[in-house]
XYZ file of N, CA and C in Angstrom:
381
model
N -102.994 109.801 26.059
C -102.162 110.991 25.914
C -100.748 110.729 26.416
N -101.043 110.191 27.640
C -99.330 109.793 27.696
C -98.899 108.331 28.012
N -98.174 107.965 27.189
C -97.596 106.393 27.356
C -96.622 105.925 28.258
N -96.592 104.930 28.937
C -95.447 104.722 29.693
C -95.144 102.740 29.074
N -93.978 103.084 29.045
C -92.966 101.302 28.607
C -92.045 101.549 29.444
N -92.094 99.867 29.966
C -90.869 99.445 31.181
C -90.235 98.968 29.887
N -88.785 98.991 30.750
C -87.871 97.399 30.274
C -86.413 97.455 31.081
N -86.123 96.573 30.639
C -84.791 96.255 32.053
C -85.293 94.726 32.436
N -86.256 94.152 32.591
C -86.368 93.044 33.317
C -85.738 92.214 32.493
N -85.718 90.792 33.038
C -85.140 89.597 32.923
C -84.859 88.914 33.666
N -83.795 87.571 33.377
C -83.569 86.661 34.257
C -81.971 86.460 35.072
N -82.334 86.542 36.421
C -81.439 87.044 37.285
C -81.278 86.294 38.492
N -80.222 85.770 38.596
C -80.035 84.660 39.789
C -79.976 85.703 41.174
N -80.223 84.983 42.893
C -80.671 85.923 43.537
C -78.761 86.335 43.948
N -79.482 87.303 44.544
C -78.161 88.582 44.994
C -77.886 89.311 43.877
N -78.239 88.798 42.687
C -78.012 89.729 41.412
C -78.569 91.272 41.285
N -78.124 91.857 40.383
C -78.660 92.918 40.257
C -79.284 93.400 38.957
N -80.614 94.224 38.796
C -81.230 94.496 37.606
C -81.534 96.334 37.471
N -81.640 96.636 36.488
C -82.219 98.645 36.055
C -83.045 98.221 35.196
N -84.501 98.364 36.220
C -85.640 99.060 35.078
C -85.750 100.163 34.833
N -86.516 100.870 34.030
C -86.254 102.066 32.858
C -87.819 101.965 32.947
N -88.742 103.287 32.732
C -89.446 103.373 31.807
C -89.837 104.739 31.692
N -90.082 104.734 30.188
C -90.256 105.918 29.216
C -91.098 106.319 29.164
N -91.474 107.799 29.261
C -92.593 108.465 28.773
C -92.972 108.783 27.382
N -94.132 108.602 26.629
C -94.081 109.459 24.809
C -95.194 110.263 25.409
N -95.394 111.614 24.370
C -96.332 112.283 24.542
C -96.212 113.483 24.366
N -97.231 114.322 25.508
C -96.954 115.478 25.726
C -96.287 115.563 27.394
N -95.188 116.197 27.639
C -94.459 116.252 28.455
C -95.056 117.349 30.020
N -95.178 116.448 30.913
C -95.501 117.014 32.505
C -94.745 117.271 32.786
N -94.247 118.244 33.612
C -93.676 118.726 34.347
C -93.268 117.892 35.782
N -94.922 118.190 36.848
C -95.270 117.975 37.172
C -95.771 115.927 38.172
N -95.149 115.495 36.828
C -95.991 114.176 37.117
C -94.832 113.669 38.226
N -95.692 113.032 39.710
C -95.634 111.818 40.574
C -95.354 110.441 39.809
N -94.401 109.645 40.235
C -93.860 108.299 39.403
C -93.652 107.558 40.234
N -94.534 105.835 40.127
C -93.991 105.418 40.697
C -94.100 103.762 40.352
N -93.372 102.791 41.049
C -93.264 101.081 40.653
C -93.974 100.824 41.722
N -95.255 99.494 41.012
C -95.675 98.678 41.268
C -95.153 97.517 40.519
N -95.496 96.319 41.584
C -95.295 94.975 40.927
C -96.501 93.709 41.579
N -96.572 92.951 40.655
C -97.344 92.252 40.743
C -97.090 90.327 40.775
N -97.195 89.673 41.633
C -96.599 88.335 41.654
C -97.635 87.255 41.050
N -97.160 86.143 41.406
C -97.913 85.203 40.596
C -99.011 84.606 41.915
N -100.459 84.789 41.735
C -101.288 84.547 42.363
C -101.484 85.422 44.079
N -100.676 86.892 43.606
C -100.615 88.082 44.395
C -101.498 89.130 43.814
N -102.056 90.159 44.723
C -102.163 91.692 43.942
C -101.388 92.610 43.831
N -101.591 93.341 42.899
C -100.020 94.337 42.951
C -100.315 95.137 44.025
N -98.414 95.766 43.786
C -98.296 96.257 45.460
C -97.451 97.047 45.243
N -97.039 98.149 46.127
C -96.571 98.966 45.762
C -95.018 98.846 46.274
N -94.156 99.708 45.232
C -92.478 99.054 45.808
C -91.824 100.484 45.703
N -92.184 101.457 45.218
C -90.979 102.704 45.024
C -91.787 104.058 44.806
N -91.892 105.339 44.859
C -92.258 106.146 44.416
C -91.364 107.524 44.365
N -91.556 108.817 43.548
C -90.737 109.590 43.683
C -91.414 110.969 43.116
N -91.230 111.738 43.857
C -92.099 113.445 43.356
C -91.751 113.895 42.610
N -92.669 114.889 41.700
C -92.003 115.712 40.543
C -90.396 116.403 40.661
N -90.268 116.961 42.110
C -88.719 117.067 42.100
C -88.000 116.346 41.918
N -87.809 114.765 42.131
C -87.086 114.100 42.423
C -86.324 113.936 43.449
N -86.401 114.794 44.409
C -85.548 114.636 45.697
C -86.196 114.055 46.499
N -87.324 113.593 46.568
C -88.325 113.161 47.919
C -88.944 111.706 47.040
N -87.950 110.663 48.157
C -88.527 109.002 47.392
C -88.495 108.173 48.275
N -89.772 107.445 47.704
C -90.247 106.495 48.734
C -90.505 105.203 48.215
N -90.056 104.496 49.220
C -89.830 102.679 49.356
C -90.599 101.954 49.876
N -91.602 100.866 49.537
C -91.941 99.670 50.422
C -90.616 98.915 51.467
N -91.169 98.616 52.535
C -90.481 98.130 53.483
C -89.773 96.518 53.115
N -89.917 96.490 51.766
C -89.565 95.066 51.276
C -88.673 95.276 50.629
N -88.168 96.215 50.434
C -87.619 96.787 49.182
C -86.386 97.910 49.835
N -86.617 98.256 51.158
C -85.661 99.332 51.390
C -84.300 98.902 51.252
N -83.257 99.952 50.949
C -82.209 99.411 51.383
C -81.401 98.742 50.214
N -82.168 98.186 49.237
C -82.026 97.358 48.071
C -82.636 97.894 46.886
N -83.520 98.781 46.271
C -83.854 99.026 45.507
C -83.424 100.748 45.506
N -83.330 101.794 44.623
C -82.997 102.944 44.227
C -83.848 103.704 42.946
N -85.125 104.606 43.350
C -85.599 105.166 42.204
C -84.546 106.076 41.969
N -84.863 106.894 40.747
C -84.802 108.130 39.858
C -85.193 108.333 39.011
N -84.897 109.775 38.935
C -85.908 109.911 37.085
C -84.833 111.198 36.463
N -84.817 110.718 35.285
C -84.079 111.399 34.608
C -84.867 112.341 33.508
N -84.461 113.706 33.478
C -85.486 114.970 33.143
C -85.272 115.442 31.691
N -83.782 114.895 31.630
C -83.548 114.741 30.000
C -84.242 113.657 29.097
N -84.044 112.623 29.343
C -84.571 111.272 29.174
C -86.110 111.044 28.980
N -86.321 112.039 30.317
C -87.507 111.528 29.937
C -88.128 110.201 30.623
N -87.415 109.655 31.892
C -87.448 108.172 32.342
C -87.353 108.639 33.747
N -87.848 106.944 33.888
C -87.339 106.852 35.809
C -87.210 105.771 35.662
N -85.932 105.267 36.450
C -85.356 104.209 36.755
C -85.499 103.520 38.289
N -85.499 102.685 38.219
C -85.727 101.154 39.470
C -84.029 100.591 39.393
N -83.175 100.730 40.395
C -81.836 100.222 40.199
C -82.534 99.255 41.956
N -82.305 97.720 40.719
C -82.540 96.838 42.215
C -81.338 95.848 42.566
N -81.277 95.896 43.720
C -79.640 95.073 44.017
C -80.320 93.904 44.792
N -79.481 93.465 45.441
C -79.458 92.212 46.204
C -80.825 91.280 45.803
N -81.044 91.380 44.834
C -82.292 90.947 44.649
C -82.675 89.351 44.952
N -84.086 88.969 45.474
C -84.718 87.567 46.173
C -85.302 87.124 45.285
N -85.761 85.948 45.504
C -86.504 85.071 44.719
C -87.699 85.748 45.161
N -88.359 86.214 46.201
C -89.653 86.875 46.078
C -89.844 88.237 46.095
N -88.506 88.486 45.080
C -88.751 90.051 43.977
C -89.545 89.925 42.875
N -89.519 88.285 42.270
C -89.867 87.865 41.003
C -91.408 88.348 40.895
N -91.478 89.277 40.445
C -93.256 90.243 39.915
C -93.258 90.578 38.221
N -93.911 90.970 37.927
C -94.366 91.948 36.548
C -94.300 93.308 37.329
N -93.342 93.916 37.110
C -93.021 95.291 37.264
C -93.897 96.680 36.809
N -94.333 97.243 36.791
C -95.191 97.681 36.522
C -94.627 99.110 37.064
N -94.849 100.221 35.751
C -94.538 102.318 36.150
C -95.652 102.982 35.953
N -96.210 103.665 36.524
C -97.003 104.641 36.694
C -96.974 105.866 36.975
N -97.813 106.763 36.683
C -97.942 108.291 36.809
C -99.041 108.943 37.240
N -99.187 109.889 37.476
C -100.476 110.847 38.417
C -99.505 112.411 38.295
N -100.684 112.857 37.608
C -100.232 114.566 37.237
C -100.497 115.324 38.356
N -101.502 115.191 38.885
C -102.390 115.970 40.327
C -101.275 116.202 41.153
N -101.457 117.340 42.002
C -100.671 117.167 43.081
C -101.496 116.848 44.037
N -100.729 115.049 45.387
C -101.401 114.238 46.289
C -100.402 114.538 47.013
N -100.987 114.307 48.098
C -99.738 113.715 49.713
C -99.099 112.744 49.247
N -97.809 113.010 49.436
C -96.481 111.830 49.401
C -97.421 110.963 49.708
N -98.080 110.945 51.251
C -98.144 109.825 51.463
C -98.940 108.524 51.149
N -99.559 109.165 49.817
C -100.734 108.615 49.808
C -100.422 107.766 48.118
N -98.576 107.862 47.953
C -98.561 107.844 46.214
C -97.982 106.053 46.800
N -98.291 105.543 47.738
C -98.400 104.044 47.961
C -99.362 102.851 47.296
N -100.736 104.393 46.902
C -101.974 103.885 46.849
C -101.998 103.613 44.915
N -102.177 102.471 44.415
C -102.293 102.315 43.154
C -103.654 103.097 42.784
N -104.456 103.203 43.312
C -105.768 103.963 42.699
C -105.295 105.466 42.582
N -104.124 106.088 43.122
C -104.258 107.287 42.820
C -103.261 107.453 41.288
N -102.564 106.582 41.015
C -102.025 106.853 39.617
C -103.202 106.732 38.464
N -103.062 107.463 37.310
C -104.188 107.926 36.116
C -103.686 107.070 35.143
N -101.791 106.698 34.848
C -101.425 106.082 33.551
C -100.484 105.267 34.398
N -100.551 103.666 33.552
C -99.861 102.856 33.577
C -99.271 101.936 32.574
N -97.976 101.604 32.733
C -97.250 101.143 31.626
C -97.466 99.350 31.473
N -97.275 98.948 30.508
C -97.498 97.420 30.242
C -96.887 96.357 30.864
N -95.988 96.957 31.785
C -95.296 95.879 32.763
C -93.865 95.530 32.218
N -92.680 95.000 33.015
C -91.492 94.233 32.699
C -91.886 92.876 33.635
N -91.487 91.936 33.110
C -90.923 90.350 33.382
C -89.813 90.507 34.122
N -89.619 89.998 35.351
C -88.839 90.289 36.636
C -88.154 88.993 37.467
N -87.508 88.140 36.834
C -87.429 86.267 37.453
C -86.467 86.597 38.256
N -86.634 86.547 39.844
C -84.848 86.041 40.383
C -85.291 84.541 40.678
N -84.187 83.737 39.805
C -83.642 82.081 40.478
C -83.091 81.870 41.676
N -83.410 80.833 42.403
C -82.779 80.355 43.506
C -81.259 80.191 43.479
């Protein structure tokens, strides 16, 4: 019922900067919790960003603070990942997700509580 596609990734030397994007099709929530996971090479995914149906209340992995920036845009239809200073061990499969329910903030860290997930972006920072 509802689809989610990243894109924005690519290849990015470190300190560089990248905007992932991803889109919703469907029927339109109101409602829906959003958030980025990523996944490394011979890692499990993990969680890096999240943000509430308002959009005013967003939350960061501690790897990530400081350097990365959600939002979601209500026209659009999207939420965006604006990542700066970016490391060589940013390099994941990016990965957006959603959860309609209303959960505790604190708990939208947890990948089991999202319902839909998108097919991933390709994410390289070079040395």
């Amino acid at each position: 019922q509802v689809q989610l596609v990243e894109s924005g990734g690519g290849l990015v030397q470190a300190g560089g900067s990248l905007r992932l994007s991803c889109a919703a099709s469907g029927r339109t929530f109101t409602n829906y919790r959003m958030g980025w996971f990523r996944q490394a090479p011979g890692k499990e995914r993990e969680f890096v960003s999240a943000i509430t149906w308002s959009g005013i209340s967003t939350y960061y992995a501690d790897s990530v603070k400081g350097r990365f920036t959600i939002s979601r845009d209500y026209v659009k239809d999207t939420v965006n990942l604006q990542m700066n200073s970016l490391k060589p061990e940013d390099t994941a499969v990016y990965y957006c997700a959603a959860v309609s329910r209303a959960i505790d903030p604190r708990l939208l860290s947890n990948q089991r509580m999202y319902d839909y997930w998108g097919q991933g972006t390709q994410v390289t920072v070079s040395s």
